[in-house]
Structures are given as C-alpha cells and as structure tokens.
Tab-separated table of C-alpha atoms in Angstrom:
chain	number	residue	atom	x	y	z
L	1	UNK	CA	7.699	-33.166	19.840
L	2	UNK	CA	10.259	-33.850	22.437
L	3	UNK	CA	9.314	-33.615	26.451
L	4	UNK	CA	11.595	-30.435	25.971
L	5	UNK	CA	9.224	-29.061	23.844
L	6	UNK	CA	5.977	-29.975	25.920
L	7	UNK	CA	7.292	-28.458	28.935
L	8	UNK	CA	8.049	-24.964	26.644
L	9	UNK	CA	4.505	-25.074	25.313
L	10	UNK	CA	3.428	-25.129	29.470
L	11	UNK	CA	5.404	-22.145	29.878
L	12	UNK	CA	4.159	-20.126	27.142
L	13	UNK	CA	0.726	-21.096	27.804
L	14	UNK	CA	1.162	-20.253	31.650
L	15	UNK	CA	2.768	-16.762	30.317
L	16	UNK	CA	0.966	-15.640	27.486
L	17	UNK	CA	-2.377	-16.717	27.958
L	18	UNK	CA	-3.462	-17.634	31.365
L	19	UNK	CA	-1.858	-13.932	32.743
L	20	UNK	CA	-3.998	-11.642	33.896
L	21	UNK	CA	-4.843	-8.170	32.139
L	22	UNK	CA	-3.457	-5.055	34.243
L	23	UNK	CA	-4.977	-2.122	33.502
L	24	UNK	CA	-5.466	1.164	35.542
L	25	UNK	CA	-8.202	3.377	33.719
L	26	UNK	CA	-7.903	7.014	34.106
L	27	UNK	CA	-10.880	8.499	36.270
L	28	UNK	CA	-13.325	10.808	34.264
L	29	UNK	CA	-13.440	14.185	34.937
L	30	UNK	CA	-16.359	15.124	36.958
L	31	UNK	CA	-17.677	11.616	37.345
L	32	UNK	CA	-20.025	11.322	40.509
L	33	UNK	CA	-19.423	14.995	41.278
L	34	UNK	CA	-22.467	16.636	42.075
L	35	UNK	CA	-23.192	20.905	40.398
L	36	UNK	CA	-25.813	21.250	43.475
L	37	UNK	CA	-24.745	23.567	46.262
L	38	UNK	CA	-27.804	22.749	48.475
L	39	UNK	CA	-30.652	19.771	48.906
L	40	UNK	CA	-33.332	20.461	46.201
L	41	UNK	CA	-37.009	19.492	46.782
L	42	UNK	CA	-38.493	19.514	43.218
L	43	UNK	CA	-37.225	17.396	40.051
L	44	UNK	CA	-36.917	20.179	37.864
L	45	UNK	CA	-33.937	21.461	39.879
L	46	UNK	CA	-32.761	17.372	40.652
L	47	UNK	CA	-32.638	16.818	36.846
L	48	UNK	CA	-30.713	19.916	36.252
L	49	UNK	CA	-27.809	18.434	38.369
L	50	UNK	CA	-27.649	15.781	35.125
L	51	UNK	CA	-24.400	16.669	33.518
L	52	UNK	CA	-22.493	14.151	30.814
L	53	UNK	CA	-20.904	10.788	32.165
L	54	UNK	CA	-18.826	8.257	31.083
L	55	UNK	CA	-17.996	4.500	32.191
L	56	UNK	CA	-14.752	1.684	31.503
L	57	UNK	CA	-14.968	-1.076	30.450
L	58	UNK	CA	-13.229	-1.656	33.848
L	59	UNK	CA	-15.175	-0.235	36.186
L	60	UNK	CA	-16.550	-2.956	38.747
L	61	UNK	CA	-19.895	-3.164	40.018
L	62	UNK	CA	-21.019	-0.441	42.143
L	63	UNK	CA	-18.999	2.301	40.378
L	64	UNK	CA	-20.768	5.669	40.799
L	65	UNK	CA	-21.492	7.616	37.408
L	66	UNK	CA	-23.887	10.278	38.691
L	67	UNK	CA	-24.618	11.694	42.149
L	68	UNK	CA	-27.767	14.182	42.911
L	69	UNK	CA	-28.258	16.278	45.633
L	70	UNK	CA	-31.879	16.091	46.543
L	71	UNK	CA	-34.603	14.893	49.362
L	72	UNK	CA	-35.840	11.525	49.384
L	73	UNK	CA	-39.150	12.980	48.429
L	74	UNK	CA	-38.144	12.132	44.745
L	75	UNK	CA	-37.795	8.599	43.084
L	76	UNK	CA	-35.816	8.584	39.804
L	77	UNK	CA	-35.773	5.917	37.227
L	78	UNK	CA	-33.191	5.194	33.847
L	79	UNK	CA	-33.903	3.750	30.893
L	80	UNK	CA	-31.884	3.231	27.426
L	81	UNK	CA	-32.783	4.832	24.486
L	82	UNK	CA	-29.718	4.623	22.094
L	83	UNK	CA	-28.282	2.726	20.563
L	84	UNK	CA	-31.780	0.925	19.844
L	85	UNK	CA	-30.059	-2.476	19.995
L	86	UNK	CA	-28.503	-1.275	23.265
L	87	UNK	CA	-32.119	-1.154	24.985
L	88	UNK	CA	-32.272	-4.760	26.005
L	89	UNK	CA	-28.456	-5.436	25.872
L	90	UNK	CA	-27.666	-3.011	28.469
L	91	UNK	CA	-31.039	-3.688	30.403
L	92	UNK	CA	-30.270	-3.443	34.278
L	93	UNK	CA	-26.950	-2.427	33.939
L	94	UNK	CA	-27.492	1.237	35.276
L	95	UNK	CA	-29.536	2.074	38.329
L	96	UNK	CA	-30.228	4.977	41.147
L	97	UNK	CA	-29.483	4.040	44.630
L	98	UNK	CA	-30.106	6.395	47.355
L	99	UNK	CA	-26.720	6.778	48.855
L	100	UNK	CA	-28.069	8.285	52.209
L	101	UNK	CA	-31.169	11.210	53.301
L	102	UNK	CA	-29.952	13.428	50.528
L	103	UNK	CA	-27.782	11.849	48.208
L	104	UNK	CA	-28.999	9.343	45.166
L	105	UNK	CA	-26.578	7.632	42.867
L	106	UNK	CA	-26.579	6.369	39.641
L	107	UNK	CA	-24.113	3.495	39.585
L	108	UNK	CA	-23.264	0.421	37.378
L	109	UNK	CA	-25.415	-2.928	38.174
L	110	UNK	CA	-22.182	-4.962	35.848
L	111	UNK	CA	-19.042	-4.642	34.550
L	112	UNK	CA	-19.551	-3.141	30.889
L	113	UNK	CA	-17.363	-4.963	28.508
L	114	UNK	CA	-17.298	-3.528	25.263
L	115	UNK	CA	-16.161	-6.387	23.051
L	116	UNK	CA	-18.819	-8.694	24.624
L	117	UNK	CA	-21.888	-5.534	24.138
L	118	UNK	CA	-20.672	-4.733	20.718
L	119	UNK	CA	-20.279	-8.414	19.429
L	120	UNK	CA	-22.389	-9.082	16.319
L	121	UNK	CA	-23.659	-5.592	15.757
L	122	UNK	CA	-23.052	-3.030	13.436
L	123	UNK	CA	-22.685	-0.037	16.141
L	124	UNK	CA	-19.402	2.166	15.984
L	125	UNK	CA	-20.657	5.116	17.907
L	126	UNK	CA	-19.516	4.499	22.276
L	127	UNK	CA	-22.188	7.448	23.034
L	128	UNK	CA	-24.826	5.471	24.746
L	129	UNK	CA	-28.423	7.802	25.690
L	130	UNK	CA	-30.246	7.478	28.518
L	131	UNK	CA	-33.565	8.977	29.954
L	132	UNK	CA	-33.548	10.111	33.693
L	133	UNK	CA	-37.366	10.523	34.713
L	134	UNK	CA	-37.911	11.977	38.657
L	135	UNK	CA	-41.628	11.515	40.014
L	136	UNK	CA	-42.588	13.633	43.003
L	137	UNK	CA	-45.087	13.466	45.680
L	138	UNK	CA	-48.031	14.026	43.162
L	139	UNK	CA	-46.978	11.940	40.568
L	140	UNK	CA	-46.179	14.158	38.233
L	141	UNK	CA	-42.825	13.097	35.567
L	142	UNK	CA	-40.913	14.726	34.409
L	143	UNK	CA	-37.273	13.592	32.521
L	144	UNK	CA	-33.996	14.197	30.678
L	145	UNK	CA	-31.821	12.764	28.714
L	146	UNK	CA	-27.943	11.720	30.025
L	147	UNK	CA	-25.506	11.041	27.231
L	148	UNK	CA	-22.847	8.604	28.894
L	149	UNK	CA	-19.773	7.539	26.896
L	150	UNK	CA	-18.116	3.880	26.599
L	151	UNK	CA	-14.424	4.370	27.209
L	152	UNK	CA	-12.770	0.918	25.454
L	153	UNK	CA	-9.655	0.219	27.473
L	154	UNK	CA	-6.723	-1.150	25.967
L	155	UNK	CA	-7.295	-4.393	27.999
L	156	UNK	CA	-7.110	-7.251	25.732
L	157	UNK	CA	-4.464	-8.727	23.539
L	158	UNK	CA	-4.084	-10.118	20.321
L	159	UNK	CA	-6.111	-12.771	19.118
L	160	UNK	CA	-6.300	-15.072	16.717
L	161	UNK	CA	-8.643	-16.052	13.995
L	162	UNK	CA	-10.448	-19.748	14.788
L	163	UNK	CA	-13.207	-21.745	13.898
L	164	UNK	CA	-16.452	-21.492	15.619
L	165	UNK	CA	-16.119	-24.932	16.718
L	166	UNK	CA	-12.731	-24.827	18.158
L	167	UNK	CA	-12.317	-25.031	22.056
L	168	UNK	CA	-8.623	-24.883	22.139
L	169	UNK	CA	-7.290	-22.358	24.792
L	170	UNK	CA	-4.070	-22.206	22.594
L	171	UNK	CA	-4.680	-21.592	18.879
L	172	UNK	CA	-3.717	-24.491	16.346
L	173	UNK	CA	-3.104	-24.299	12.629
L	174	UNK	CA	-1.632	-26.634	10.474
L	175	UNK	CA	-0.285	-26.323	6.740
L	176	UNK	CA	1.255	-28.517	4.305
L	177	UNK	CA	3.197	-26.849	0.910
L	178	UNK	CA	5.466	-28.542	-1.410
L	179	UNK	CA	9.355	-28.984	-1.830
L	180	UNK	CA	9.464	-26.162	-4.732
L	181	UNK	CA	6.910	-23.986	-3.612
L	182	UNK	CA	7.549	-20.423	-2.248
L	183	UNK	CA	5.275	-18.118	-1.005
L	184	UNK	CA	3.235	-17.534	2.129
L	185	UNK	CA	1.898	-20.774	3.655
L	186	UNK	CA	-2.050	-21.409	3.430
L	187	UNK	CA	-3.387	-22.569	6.909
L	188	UNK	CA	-5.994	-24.102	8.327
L	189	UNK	CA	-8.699	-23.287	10.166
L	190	UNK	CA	-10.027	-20.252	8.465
L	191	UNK	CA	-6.398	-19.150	7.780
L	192	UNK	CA	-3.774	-18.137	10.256
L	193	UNK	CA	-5.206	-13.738	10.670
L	194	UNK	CA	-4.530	-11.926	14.130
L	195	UNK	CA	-6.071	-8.690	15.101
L	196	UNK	CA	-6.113	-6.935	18.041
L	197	UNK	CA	-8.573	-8.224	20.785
L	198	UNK	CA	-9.703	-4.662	21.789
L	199	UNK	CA	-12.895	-2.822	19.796
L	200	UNK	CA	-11.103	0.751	19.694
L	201	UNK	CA	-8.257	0.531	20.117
L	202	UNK	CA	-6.607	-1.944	17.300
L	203	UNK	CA	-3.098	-1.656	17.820
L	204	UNK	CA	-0.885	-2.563	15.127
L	205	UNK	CA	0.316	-6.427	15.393
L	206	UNK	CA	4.022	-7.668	14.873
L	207	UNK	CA	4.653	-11.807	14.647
L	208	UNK	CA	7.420	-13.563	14.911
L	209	UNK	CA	8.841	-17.286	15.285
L	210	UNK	CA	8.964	-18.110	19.558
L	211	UNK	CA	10.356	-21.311	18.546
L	212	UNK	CA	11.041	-23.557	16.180
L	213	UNK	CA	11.521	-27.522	15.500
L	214	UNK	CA	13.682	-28.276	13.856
L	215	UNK	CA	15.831	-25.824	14.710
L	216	UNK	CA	17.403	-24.862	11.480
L	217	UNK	CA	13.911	-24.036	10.239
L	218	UNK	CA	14.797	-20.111	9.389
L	219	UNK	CA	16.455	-21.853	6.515
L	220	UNK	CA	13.549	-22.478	4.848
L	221	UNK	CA	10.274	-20.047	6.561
L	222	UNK	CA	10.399	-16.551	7.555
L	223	UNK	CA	7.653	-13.954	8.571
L	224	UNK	CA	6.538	-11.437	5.766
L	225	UNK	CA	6.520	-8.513	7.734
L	226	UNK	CA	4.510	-6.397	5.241
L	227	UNK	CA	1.907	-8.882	5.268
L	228	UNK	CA	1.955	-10.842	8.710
L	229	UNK	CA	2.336	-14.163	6.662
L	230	UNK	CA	4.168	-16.836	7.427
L	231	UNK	CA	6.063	-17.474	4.231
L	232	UNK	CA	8.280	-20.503	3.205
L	233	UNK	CA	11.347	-19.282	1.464
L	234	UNK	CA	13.102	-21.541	-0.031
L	235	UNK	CA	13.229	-24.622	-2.298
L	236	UNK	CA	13.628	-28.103	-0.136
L	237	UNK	CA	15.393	-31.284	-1.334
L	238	UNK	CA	14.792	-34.845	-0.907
L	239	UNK	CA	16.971	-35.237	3.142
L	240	UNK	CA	15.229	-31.926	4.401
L	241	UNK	CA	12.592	-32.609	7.139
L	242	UNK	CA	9.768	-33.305	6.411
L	243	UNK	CA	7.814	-32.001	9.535
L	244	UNK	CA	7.960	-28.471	10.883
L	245	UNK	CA	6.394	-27.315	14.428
L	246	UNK	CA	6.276	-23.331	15.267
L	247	UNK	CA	5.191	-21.622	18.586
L	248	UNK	CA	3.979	-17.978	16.556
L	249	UNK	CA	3.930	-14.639	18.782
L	250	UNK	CA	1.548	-11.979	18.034
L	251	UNK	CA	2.660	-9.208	20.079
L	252	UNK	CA	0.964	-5.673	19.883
L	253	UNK	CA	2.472	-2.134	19.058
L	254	UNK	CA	1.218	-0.580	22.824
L	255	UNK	CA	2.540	0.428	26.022
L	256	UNK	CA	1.562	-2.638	27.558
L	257	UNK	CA	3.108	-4.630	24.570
L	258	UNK	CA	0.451	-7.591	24.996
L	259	UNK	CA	1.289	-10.997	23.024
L	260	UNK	CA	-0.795	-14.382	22.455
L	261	UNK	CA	0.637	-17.592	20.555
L	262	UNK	CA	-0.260	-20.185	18.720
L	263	UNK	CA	0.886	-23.449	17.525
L	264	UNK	CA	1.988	-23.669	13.946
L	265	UNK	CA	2.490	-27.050	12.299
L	266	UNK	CA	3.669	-27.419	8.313
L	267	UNK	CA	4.176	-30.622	6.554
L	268	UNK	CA	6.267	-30.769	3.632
L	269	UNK	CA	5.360	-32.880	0.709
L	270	UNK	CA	7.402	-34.276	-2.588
L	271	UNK	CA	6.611	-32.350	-6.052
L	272	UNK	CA	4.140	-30.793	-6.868
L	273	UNK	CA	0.195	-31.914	-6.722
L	274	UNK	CA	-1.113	-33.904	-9.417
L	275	UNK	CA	-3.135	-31.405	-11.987
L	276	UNK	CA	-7.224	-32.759	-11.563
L	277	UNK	CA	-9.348	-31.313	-14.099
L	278	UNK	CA	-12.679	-29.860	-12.991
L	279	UNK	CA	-16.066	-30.821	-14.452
L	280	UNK	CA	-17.548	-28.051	-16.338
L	281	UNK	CA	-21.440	-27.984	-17.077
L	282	UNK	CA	-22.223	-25.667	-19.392
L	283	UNK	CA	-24.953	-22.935	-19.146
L	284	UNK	CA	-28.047	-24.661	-19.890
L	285	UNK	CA	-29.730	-20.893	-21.113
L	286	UNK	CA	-25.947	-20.577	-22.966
L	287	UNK	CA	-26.694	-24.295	-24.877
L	288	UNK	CA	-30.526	-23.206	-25.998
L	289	UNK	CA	-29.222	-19.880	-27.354
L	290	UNK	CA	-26.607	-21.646	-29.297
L	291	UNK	CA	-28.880	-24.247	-30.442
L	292	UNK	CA	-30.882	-21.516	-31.759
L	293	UNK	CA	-28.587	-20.152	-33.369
L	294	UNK	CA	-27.113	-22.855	-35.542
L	295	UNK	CA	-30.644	-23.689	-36.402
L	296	UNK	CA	-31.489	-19.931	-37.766
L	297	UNK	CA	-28.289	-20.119	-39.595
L	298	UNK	CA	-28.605	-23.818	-41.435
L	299	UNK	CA	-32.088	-22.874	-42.388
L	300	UNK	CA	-30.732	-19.231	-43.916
L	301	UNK	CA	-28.124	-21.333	-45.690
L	302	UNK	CA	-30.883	-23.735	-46.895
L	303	UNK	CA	-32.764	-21.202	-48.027
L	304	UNK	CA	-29.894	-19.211	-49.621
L	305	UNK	CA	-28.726	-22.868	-51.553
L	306	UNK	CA	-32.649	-23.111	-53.299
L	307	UNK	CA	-32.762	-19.548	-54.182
L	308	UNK	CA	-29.092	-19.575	-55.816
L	309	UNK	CA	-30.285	-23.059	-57.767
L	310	UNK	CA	-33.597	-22.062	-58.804
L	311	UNK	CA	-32.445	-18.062	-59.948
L	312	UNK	CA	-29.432	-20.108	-61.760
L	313	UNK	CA	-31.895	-22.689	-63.408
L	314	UNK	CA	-33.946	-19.261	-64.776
L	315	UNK	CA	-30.921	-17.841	-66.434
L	316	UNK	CA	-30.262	-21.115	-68.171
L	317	UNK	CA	-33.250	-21.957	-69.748
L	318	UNK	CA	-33.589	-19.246	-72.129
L	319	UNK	CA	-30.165	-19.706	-73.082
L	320	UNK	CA	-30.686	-23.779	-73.663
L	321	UNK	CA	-34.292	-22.475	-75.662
L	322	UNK	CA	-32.901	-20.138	-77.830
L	323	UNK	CA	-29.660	-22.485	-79.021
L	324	UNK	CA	-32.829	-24.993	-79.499
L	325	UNK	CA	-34.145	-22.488	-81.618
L	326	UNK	CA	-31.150	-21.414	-83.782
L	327	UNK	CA	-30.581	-25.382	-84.374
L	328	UNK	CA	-34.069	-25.329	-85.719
L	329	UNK	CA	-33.560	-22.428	-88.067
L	330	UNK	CA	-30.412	-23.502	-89.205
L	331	UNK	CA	-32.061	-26.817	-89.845
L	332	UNK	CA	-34.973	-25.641	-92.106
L	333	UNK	CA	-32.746	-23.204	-93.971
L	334	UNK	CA	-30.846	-26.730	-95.315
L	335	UNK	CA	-33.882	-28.385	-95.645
L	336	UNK	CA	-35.192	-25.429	-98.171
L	337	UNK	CA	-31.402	-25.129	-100.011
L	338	UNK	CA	-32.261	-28.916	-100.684
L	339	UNK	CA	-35.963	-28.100	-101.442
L	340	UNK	CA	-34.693	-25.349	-103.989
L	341	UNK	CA	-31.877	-27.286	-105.395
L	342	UNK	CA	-34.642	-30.097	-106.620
L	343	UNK	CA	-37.441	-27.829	-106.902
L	344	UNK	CA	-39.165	-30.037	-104.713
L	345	UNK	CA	-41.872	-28.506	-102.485
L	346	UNK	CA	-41.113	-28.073	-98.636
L	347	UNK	CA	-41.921	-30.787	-96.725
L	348	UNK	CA	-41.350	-29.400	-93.704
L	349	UNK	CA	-43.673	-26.482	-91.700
L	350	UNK	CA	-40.748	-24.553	-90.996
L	351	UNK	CA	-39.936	-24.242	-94.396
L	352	UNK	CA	-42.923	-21.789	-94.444
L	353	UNK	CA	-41.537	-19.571	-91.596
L	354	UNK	CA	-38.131	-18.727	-93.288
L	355	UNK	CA	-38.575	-14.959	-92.350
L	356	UNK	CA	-39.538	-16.049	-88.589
L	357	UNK	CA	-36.980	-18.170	-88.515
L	358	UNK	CA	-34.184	-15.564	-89.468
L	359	UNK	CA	-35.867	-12.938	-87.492
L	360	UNK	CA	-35.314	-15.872	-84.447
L	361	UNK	CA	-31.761	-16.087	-84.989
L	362	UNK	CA	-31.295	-12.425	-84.440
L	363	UNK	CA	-33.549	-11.977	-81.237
L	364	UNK	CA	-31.660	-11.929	-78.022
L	365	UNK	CA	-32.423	-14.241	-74.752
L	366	UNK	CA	-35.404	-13.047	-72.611
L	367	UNK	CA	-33.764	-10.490	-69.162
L	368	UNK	CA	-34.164	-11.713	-66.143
C-alpha cells in the first residue's frame, strides 16, 4: 500500500472512528417533578409522591430522576430488586440527596450505559425495580416500590465482529479464494458480520466498498446486498493481481446515519486446492455390532450346511439299502434257477427265503 493509501486510512480512521457520538435525548415526561403541593412530615405521604421514572443512557452524573417534597425529619434509602442480576450491577448507581430543608432527590451516582449493563446476560426487559424505604423519627420503615425504565439511545454505530484477542482500533480481516471461484469470500477472524452497536435499537446495516486497490477491483468483487457479503464475482486469469486491499463501510439505516470501517485484504491464489482426504475411524460400538453379526450369521450357515448334509445322508441310505437288497434277491433267485436246473440242493441261505426275498423286492424305501 502506497503512502497515498496510508494517509486515506488516517483520514478514515480520524472520521469514522475517533468522532464523537452526538446525541440529544428527549427529556421524560414528569422526570424530577414533584405531585406534592405542600412539605409532608410522615413517610406514608413522602412515598406517595413516588410516581414512575425513567433514565438515558446519556444522562450524566447528577441527573435528577425523582424529587420529594418532605422535612428533613425523614431519611430514605434505594435498593434494586429486578432484574436479579441487576442487584449488584447497578449497585450505587442511584441515590437520595437532600437537595435543600425540604427537598430530597433521587439522582444517578454514573452514567448508565446499556450495552456495557446488559453485556453477557440474558435480560431483554429495560424495566428496572427499585424499593424506596423512608424511616422516621421512631424508626419505624416503611417502603415502595419505583419502576424506572432504561431508555437505549441510538448512540453507537456499527460494529464489527472480532476476536476476543484483537486490540485493533480499526477492524482487520483478511481472505484468500481462488482464480475460478465465485461466491462470497470467507474471512478471517470469526468472519467478516456487522451489527448495530446499540442494544435496542438495531438499525438495519448497508456496506459498501470506501476504496479499493487496485482500482479496477469492481471487476472482479462486489457487495451482496441481500446478504451483506462481500462476494467475488468473477473468474480471474493468470496477469490479474494477485493482491486486493478494501477499506469496507458499514453505515446504518438512522437519522444520524452512523458508519465504522474496516480493512479488507483478499489474496488470490492459482487453481483450485489440492483434494486431502480425511481420516475416518470408524465407530468402535458400530465395528462390535458388525462383528457380531457376521459371527451369528457364519455359525447359522454352519449349522444350516450339517443339517442339509446329514438330512441328505438319511434319505440316501435307504435308497443305497434297498438296491443292496434287490441285488441280493435277484442274486438268489439265479442261484435257485441253477439249483433247480441240476436238482442240486441250495447252497446258499437265501435260497430258503425265496418268498422274503420277493416280498423285499416289492417293499418300498423307509419315509423320512
């Protein structure tokens, strides 16, 4: 960046970020106005002069939010009681000072900034309660309860997102994308979000390019305006820069029309990334199930194999015992046509068993 460009940066960081908030809050009705037409001696009558109250966020110190009319015979103490995490927050920041013989005023210790009392909590209400106790002469309490409202004025601009680490006055983001890519631009810290700086009030946010090096660099980015992206547009060759350097405005929607910048820088880079592939471990719970379940199935299978051989062996056994047996029958009836022919006398046992061993030709295989 040129010493063109340095002395720009000065500017915008003298103009958009070291100037002042002006804001002029509009009084609340009734504030510090007392309902008492006469000094009152007892604090029944003092706490019924305690009507509703507000306070900015710009009030100073000393600002007057309630004012009795009584004799200095009475003291009168606040306290927080809502919000709960408001209780030690807000401790001292509201107070009764006795204004003169019969006058006593509640006024505001500090300045109450809303963003800074809200930060990290998840209160939405601004009603804030108080109790107002008066003590007279004999000691005797008695109290109320005051319900003051937090008015958020529109006194802060946009702001940008940043890491929780970062002590930059002036925002900084960087991105890189390659020559083909197109679509919005991914940047770093935390990605490049703006919001408005104000609890209530959240105007809507518009961005846009301040400036831009090189200067032909609407060529290739542009600002989604659906989105509030920064978006590169178009496909790059081999003689486009390679280095790109953006002052970003975030200006609000408002009267005031607030803005904040931030720098912007992009690198381009050749191609596209090299594809890495990521080590996977698989579910260890995943792997025993499985493992489990192959097992159950190879022993089913094993089991289903014996049963098939041994229920197959059982059907071929008779089969093999009866063909034994026909071979045998057949085999004395020769031997007893030879017997016959020579009226020679059997020799053989089945000879003996002719009827048996006709009746066994005609039987049929034991059922399974």
């Amino acid at each position: 960046m040129g010493d063109h460009q340095y002395k720009l940066l000065v500017v915008l960081l003298v103009h958009y970020v070291l100037r002042p908030s002006m804001v002029t809050s509009t009084t609340c009705s009734s504030r510090c106005a007392s309902t008492a037409h006469h000094v009152v001696h007892t604090c029944p009558d003092a706490l019924a002069q305690i009507i509703p109250t507000c306070v900015y966020e710009t009030d100073p110190a000393g600002t007057c939010l309630l004012s009795l009319i009584t004799d200095s015979s009475l003291i009168f103490d606040v306290s927080i009681i809502n919000p709960p995490e408001f209780v030690n927050r807000l401790g001292g920041y509201f107070q009764f000072n006795r204004n003169n013989a019969t006058q006593i005023l509640l006024e505001l210790q500090h300045p109450l900034d809303v963003e800074t009392v809200y930060l990290n909590t998840n209160i939405t209400t601004m009603d804030i309660q108080l109790t107002v106790s008066c003590t007279n002469d004999s000691q005797t309490m008695e109290s109320v309860t005051l319900n003051l409202t937090a008015v958020d004025d529109d006194d802060n601009g946009p702001s940008f997102s940043q890491t929780a680490d970062s002590t930059c006055l002036l925002p900084a983001f960087t991105a890189s994308a390659h020559e083909e890519y197109i679509g919005p631009l991914t940047t770093h810290p935390s990605g490049m979000f703006v919001t408005d700086g104000d609890f209530v009030t959240n105007n809507d946010i518009v961005l846009s390019f301040l400036h831009g090096n090189p200067p032909d660099f609407s060529k290739f980015f542009a600002v989604d305006m659906l989105t509030n992206t920064i978006n590169k547009t178009s496909n790059m060759s081999s003689g486009d820069p390679r280095d790109y350097t953006f002052i970003i405005q975030a200006k609000e929607k408002s009267a005031v029309g607030r803005s904040m910048v931030a720098v912007l820088s992009v690198g381009i880079e050749s191609g596209y990334p090299a594809v890495t592939m990521r080590e996977h471990k698989a579910d260890e719970s995943v792997k025993l199930v499985l493992q489990v379940l192959s097992a159950t199935v190879l022993v089913g299978f094993s089991i289903g194999f014996v049963i098939l051989i041994w229920h197959r062996n059982r059907r071929v056994k008779p089969a093999t015992k009866q063909e034994d047996t026909k071979q045998s029958v057949i085999e004395c009836l020769k031997s007893n046509i030879i017997d016959e022919a020579h009226d020679a006398e059997s020799k053989f046992p089945c000879a003996k068993r002719t009827e048996w061993t006709l009746e066994s030709i005609d039987e049929e295989p034991e059922q399974m």
